[in-house]
Short mmCIF file of C-alpha atoms in Angstrom, two decimals:
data_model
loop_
_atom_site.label_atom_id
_atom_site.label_comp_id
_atom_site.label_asym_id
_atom_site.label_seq_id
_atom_site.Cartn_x
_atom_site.Cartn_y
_atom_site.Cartn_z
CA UNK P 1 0.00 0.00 0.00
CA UNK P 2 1.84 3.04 -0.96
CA UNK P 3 1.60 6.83 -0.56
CA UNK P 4 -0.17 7.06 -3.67
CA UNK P 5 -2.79 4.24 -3.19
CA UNK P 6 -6.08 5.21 -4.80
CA UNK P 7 -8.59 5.35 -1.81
CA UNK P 8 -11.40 4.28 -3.72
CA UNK P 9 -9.74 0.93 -4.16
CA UNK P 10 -9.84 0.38 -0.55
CA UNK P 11 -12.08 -1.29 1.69
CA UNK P 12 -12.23 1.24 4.75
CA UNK P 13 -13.60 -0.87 8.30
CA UNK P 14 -14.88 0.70 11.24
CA UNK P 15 -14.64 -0.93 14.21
CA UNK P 16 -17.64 0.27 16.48
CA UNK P 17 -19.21 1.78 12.95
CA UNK P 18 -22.32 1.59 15.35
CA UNK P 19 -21.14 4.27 17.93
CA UNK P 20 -21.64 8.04 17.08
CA UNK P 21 -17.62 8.74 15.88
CA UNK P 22 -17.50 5.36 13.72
CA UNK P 23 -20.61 6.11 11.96
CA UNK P 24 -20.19 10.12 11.42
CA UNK P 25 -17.06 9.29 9.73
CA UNK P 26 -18.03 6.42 7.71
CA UNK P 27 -20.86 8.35 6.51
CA UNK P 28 -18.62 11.19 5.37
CA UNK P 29 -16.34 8.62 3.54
CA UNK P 30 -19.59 7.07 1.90
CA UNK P 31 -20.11 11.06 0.74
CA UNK P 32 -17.03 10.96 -0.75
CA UNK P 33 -17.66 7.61 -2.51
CA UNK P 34 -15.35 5.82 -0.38
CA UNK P 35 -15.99 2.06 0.24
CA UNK P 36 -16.99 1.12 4.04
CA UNK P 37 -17.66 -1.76 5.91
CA UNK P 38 -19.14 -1.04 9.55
CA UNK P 39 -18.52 -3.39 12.49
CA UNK P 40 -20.34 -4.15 15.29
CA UNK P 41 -20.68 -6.95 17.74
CA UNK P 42 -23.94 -7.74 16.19
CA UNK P 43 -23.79 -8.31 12.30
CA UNK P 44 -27.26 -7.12 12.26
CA UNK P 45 -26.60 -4.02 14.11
CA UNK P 46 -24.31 -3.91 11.91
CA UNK P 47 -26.03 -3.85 8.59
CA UNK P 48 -28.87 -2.15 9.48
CA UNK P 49 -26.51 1.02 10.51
CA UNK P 50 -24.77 0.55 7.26
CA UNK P 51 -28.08 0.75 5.38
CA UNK P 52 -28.95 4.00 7.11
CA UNK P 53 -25.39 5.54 6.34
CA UNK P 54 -26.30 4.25 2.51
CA UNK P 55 -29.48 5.95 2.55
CA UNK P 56 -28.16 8.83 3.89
CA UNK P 57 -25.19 9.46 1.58
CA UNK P 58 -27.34 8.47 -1.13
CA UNK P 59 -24.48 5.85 -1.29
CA UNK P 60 -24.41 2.01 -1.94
CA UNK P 61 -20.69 1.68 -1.09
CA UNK P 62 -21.27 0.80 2.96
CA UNK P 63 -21.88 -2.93 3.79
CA UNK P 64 -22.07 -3.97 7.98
CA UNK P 65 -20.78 -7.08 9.35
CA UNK P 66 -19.66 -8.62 12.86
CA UNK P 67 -16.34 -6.72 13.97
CA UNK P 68 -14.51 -9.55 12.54
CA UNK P 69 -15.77 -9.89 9.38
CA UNK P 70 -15.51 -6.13 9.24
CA UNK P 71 -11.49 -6.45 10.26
CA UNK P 72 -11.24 -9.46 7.43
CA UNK P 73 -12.80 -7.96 4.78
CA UNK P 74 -10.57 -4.46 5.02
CA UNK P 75 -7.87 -2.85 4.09
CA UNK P 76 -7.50 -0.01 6.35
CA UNK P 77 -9.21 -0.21 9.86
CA UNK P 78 -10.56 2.42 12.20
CA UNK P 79 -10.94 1.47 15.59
CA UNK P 80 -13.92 3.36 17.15
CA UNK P 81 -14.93 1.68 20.05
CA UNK P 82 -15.63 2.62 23.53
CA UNK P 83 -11.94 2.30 25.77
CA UNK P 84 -13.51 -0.10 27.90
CA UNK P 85 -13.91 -2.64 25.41
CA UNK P 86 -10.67 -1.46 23.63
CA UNK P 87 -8.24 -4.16 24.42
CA UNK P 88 -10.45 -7.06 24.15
CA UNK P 89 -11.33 -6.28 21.09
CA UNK P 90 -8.17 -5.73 19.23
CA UNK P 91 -6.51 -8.77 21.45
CA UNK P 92 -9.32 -11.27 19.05
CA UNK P 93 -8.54 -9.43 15.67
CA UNK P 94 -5.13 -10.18 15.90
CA UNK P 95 -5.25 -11.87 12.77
CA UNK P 96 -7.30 -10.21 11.18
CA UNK P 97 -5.33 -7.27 11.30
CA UNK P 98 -2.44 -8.50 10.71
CA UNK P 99 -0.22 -6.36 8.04
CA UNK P 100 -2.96 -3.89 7.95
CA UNK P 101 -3.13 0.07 8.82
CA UNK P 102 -4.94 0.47 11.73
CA UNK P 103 -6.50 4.27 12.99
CA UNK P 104 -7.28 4.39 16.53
CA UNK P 105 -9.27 7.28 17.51
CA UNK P 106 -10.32 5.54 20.92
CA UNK P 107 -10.05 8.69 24.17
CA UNK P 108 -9.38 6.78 27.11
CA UNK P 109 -11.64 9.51 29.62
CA UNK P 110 -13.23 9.69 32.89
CA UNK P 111 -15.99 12.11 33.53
CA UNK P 112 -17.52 13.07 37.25
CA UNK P 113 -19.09 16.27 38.52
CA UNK P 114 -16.15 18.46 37.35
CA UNK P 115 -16.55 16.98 33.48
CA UNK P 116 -13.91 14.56 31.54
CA UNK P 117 -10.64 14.13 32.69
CA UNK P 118 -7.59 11.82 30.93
CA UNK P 119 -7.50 8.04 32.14
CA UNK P 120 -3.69 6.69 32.92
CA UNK P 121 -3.13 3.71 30.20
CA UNK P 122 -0.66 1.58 31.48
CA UNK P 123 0.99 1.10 27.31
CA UNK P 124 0.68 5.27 27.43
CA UNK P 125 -2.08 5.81 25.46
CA UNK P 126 -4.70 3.47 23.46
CA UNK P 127 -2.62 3.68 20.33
CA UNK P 128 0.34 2.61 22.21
CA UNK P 129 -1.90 -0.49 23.43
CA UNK P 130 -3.28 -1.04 20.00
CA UNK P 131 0.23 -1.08 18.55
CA UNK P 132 1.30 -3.41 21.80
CA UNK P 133 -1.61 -5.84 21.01
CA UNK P 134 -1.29 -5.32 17.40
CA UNK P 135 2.80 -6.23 16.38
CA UNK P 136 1.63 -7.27 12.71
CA UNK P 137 -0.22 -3.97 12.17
CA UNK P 138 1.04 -0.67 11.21
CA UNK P 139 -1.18 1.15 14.36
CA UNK P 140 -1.34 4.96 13.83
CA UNK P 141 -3.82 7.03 15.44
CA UNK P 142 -6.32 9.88 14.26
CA UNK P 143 -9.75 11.82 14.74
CA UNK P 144 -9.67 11.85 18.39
CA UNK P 145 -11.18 15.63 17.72
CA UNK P 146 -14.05 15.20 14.94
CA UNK P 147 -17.39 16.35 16.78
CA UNK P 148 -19.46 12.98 16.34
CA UNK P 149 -22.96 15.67 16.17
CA UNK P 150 -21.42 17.22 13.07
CA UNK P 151 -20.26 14.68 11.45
CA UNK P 152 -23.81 13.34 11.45
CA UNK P 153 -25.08 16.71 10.33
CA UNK P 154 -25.35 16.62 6.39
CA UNK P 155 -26.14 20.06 6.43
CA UNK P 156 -22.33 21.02 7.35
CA UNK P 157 -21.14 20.20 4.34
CA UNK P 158 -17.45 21.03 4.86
CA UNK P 159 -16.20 20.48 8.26
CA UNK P 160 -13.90 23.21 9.46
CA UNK P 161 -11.55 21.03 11.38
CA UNK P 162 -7.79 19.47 11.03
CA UNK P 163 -6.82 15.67 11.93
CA UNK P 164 -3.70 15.08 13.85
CA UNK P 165 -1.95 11.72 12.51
CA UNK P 166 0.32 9.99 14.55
CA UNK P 167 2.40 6.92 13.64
CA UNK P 168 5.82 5.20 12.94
CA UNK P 169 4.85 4.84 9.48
CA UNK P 170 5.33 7.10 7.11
CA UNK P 171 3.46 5.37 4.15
CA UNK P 172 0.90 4.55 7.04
CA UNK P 173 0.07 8.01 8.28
CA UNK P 174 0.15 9.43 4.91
CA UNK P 175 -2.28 7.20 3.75
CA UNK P 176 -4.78 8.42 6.75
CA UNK P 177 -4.01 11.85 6.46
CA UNK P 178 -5.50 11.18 2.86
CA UNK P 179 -8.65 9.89 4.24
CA UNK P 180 -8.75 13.15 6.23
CA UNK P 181 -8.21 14.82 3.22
CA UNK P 182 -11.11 13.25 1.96
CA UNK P 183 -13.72 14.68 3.59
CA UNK P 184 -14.62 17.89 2.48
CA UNK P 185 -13.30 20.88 4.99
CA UNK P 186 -11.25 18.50 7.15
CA UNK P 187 -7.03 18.44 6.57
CA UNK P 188 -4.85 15.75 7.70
CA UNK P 189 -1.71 17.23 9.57
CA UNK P 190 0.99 14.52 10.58
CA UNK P 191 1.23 15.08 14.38
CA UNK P 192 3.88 13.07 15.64
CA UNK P 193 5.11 9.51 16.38
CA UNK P 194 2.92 7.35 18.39
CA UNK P 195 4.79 7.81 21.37
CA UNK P 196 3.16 11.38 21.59
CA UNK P 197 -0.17 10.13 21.00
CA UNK P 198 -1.64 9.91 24.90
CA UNK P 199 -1.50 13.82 24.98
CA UNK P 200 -3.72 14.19 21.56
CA UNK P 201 -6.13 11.60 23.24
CA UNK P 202 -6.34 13.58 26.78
CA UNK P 203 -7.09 17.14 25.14
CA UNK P 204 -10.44 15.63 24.19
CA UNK P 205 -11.00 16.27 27.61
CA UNK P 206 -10.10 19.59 27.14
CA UNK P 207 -12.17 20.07 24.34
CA UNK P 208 -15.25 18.81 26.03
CA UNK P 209 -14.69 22.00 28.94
CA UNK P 210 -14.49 23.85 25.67
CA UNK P 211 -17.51 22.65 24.55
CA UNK P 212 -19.55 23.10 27.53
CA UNK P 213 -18.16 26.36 28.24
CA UNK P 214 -19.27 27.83 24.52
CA UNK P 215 -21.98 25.67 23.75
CA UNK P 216 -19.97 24.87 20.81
CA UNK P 217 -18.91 21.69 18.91
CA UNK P 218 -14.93 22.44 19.12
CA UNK P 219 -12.38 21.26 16.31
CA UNK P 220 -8.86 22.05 16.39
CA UNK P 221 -7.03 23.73 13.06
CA UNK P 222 -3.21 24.06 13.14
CA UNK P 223 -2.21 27.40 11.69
CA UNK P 224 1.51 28.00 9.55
CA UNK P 225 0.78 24.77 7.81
CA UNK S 1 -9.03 41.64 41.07
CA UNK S 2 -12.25 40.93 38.59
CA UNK S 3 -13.19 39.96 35.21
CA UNK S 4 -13.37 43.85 33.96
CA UNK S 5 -10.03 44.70 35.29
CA UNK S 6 -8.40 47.61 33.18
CA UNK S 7 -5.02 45.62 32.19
CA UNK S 8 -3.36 48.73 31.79
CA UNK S 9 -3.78 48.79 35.73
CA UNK S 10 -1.49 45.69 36.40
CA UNK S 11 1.93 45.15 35.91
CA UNK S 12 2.52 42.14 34.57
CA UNK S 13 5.47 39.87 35.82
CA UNK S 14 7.76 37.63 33.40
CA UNK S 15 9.77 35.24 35.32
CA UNK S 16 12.47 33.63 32.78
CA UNK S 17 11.99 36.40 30.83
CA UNK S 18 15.37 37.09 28.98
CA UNK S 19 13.88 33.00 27.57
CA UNK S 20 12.25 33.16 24.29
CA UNK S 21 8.84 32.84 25.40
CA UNK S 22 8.70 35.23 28.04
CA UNK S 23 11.16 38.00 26.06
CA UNK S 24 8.64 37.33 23.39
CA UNK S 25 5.04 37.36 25.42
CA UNK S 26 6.54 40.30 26.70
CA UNK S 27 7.18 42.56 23.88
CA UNK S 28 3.80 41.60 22.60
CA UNK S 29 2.79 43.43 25.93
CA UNK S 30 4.46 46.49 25.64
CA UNK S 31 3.35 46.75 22.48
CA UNK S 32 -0.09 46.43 23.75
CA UNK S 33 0.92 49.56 26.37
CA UNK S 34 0.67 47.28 29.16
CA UNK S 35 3.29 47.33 32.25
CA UNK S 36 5.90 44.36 32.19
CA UNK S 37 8.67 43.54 35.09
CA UNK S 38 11.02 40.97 33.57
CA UNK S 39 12.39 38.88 35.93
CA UNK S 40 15.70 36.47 35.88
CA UNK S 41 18.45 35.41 37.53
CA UNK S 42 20.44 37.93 37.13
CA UNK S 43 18.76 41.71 37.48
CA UNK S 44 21.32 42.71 35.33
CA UNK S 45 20.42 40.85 32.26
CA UNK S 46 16.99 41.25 33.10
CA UNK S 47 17.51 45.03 33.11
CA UNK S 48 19.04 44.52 29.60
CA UNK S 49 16.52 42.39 28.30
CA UNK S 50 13.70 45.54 29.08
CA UNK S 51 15.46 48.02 27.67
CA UNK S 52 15.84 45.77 24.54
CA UNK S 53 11.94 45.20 24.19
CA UNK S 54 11.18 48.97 25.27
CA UNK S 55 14.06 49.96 22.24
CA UNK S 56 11.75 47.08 19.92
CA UNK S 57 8.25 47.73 21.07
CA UNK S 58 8.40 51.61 21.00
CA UNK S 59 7.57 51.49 24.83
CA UNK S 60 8.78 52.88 27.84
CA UNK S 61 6.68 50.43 30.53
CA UNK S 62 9.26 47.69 30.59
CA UNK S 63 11.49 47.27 33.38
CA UNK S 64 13.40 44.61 34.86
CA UNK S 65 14.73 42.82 37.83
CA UNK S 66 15.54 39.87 39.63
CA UNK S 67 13.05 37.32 39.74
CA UNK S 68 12.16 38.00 43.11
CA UNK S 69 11.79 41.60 42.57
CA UNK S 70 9.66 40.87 39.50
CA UNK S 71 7.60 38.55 41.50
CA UNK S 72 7.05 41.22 44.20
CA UNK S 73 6.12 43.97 42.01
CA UNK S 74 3.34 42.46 39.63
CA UNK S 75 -0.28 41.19 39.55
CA UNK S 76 0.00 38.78 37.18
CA UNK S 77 3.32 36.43 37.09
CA UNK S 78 3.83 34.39 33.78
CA UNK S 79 6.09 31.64 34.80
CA UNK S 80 8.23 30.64 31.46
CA UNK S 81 11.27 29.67 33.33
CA UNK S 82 12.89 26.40 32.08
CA UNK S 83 10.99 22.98 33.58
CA UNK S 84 14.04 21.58 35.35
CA UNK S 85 14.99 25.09 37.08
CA UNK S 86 10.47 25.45 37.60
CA UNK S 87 10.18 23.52 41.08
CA UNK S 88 13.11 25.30 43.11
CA UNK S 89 12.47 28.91 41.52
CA UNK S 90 8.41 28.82 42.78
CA UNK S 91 9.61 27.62 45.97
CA UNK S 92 11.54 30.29 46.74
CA UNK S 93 8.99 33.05 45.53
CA UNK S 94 6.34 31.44 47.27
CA UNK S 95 5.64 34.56 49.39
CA UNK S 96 6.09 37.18 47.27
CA UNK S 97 3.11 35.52 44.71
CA UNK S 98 0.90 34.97 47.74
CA UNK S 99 -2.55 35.86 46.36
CA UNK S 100 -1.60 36.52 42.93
CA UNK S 101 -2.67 35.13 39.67
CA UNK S 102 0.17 32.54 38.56
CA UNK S 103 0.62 31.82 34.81
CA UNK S 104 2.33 28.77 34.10
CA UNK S 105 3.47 28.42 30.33
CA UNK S 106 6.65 25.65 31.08
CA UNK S 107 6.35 22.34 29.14
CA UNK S 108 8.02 19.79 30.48
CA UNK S 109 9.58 17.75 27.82
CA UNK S 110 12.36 15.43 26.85
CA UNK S 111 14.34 15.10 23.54
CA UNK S 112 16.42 12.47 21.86
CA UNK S 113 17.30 11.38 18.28
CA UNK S 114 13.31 10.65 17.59
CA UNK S 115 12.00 14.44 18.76
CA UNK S 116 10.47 15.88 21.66
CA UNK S 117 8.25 14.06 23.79
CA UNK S 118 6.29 14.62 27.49
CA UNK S 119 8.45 14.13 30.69
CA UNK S 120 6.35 13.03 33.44
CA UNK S 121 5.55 15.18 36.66
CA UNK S 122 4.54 13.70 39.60
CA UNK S 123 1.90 16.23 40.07
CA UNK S 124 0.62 15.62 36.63
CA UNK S 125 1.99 19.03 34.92
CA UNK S 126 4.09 21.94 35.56
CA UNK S 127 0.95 23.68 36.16
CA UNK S 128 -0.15 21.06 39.09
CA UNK S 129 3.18 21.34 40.46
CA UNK S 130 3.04 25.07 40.72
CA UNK S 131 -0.52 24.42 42.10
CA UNK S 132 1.14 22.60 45.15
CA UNK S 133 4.06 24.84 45.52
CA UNK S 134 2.00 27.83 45.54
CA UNK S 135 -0.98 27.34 47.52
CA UNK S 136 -2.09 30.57 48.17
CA UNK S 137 -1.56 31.72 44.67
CA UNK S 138 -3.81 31.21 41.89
CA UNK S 139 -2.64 29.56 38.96
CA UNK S 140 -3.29 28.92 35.84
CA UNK S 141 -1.99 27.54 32.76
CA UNK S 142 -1.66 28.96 29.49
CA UNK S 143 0.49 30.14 26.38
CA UNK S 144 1.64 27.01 26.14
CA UNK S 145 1.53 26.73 22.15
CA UNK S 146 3.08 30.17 20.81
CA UNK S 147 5.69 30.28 18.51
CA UNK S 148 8.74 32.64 20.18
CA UNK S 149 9.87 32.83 16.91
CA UNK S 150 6.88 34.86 15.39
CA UNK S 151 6.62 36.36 18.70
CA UNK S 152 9.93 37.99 18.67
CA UNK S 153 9.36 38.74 14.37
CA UNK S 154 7.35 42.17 14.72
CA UNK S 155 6.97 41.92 10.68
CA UNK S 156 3.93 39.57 11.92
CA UNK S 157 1.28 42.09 12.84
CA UNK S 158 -1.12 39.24 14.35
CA UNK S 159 -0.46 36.16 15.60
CA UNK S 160 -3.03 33.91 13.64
CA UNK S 161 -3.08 31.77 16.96
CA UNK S 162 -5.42 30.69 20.42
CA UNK S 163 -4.68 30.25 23.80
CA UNK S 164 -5.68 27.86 25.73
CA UNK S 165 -6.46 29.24 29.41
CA UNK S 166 -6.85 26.67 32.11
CA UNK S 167 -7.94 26.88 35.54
CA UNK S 168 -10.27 26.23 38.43
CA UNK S 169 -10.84 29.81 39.17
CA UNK S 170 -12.94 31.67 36.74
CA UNK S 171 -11.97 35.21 37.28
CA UNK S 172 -8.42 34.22 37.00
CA UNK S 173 -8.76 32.12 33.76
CA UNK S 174 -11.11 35.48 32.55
CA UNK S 175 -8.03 38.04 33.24
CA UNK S 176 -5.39 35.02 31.40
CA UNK S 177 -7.64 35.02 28.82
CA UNK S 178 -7.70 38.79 28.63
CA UNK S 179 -3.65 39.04 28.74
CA UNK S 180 -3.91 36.96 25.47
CA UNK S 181 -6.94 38.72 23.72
CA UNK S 182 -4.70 42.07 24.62
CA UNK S 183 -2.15 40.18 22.04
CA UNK S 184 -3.34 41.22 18.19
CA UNK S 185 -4.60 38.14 16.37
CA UNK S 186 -4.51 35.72 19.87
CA UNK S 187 -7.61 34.80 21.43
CA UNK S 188 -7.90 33.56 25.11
CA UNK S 189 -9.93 30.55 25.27
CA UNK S 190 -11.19 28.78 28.16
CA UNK S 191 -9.48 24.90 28.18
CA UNK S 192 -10.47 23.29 31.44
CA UNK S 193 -9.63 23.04 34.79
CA UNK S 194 -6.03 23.01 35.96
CA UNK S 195 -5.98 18.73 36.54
CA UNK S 196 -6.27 18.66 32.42
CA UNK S 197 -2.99 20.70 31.84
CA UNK S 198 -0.81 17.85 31.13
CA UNK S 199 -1.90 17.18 27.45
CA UNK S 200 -1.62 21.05 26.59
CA UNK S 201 1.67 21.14 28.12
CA UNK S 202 2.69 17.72 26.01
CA UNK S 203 1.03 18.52 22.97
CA UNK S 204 3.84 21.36 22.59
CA UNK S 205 5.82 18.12 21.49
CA UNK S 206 3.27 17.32 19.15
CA UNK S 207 3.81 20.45 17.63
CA UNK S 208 7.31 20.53 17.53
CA UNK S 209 6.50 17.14 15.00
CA UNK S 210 4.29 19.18 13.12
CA UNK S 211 7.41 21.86 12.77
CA UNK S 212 9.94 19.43 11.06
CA UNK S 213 7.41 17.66 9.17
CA UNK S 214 6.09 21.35 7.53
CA UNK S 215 8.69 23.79 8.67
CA UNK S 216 6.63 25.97 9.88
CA UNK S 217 5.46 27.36 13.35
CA UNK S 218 2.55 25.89 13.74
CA UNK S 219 0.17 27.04 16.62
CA UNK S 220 -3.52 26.12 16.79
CA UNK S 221 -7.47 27.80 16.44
CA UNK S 222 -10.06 26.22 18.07
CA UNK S 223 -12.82 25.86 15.58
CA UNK S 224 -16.57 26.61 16.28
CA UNK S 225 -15.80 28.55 19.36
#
């Protein structure tokens, strides 16, 4: 898979496509005629989300399976579920994602009366544990910032927003900074290796007091670039 | 000290500031016509250093001494001293910032052959640790993220560029975020209470990626807000 890689000959999975961030961003890339296939636990949760995000897009491109089909069938594979199920997820697709680029967007937060706050992750971050978990994949991680409620809003149609791409990778993280790219609006910005990927995880905590302080759906653009 | 305090009423400390980031902040200020002390080791160089920015900036509200004296005579303390000289210098001013607003800019952060990356601080951040050393100050955290190189270029009318203000006491965050709205093309923007300042403090390494990668000096907007 090289820098150049057409994205339209790719199978894009999303792990969790079910959850609000999976599914926003799947139905973007079905917008931008990208070809999706949504995982779930349940296969039928599964489809029937991918045959909303069809209708939706006015796409036929998005097909829904169990998360391991979804992992088998793909080339490229966004992980997008909650952290709690994070690492006993990825420890069963293994395989399956085995010499494959995987995205994690997963924030590892707590939240009590004073809002969200960063969880410690023993591996440093969820990327770090993907990559731990994952020694076949090429982990890099991305959207940790995309507001879920516009994604899912089709009357934004450009989303005024940059992605931060981390990875080891080069060929990796410039292939997912082109399906940032794809999305109309959104820009992705390599952001650093892996090893710097817990702080881009935690400021989603900061971007939630931002959020509740402006009553605002908060994206991050990097200026100079 | 409230939210509608006149800034041109303060005087507004810079400890570390013949550093970049203070020197820089600081011209920024007397540009705005607002009253700087710079502070340093030495009151000598620090003396230097404000006739320097008043001889730049067009001003004559700079002065300097040492950091103690700076500390004394100001409202408002930045603190953009180096992180491994940051625990023993607030120690020893703990008196004279008794009941002050604290700004804490320092990023603590490693480097080897692969980049920057986040040290860890047993408090959680710099701006945690000056929390405990300083208990009857109140800090915050903020101006983390701007470039002392455009800072110090007065070609750049406006710094296309936020700030992220952090804090757990609102009129202090409001007078931060003031301080950086006083700053042509920065806006202050409320980031979260002071137990999220770790990422915004490591992201700086993040950002120090994105400078090699794009050679640039990249600082960041928050969108939507």
């Amino acid at each position: 898979m090289d820098t150049t890689a057409d994205l339209t000959a790719l199978t894009i999975g999303v792990l969790g496509g079910t959850g609000p961030q999976g599914r926003g961003l799947a139905l973007r890339w079905a917008q931008a005629g990208l070809r999706v296939v949504i995982g779930s636990r349940s296969a039928e949760r599964a489809t029937e989300a991918a045959a909303e995000i069809n209708a939706a897009a006015g796409s036929t491109s998005v097909a829904g399976g169990d998360n391991t089909a979804c992992a088998a069938e793909s080339d490229v594979v966004l992980v997008a579920v909650p952290w709690d199920g994070h690492a006993d997820l990825l420890t069963g697709l293994k395989a399956e994602l085995a010499g494959k680029v995987v995205v994690d967007c997963v924030n590892p937060l707590g939240f009590d009366k004073q809002g969200a706050f960063a969880l410690p992750v023993a591996e440093g971050s969820a990327a770090q544990q993907a990559e731990a978990l994952l020694p076949d994949s090429r982990v890099t991680a991305a959207f940790h910032h995309v507001s879920a409620v516009l994604l899912a809003d089709l009357s934004i149609a450009t989303l005024d927003t940059d992605v931060l791409v981390l990875g080891d990778d080069r060929d990796a993280t410039d292939l997912v900074r082109a399906l940032a790219d794809a999305i109309p609006g959104m820009r992705g910005i390599f952001g650093g290796r892996l090893r710097n990927a817990h702080q881009v995880e935690a400021l989603t905590a900061n971007l939630i007091s931002v959020n509740r302080r402006y009553k605002a759906h908060a994206g991050l653009r990097v200026t100079d670039v």
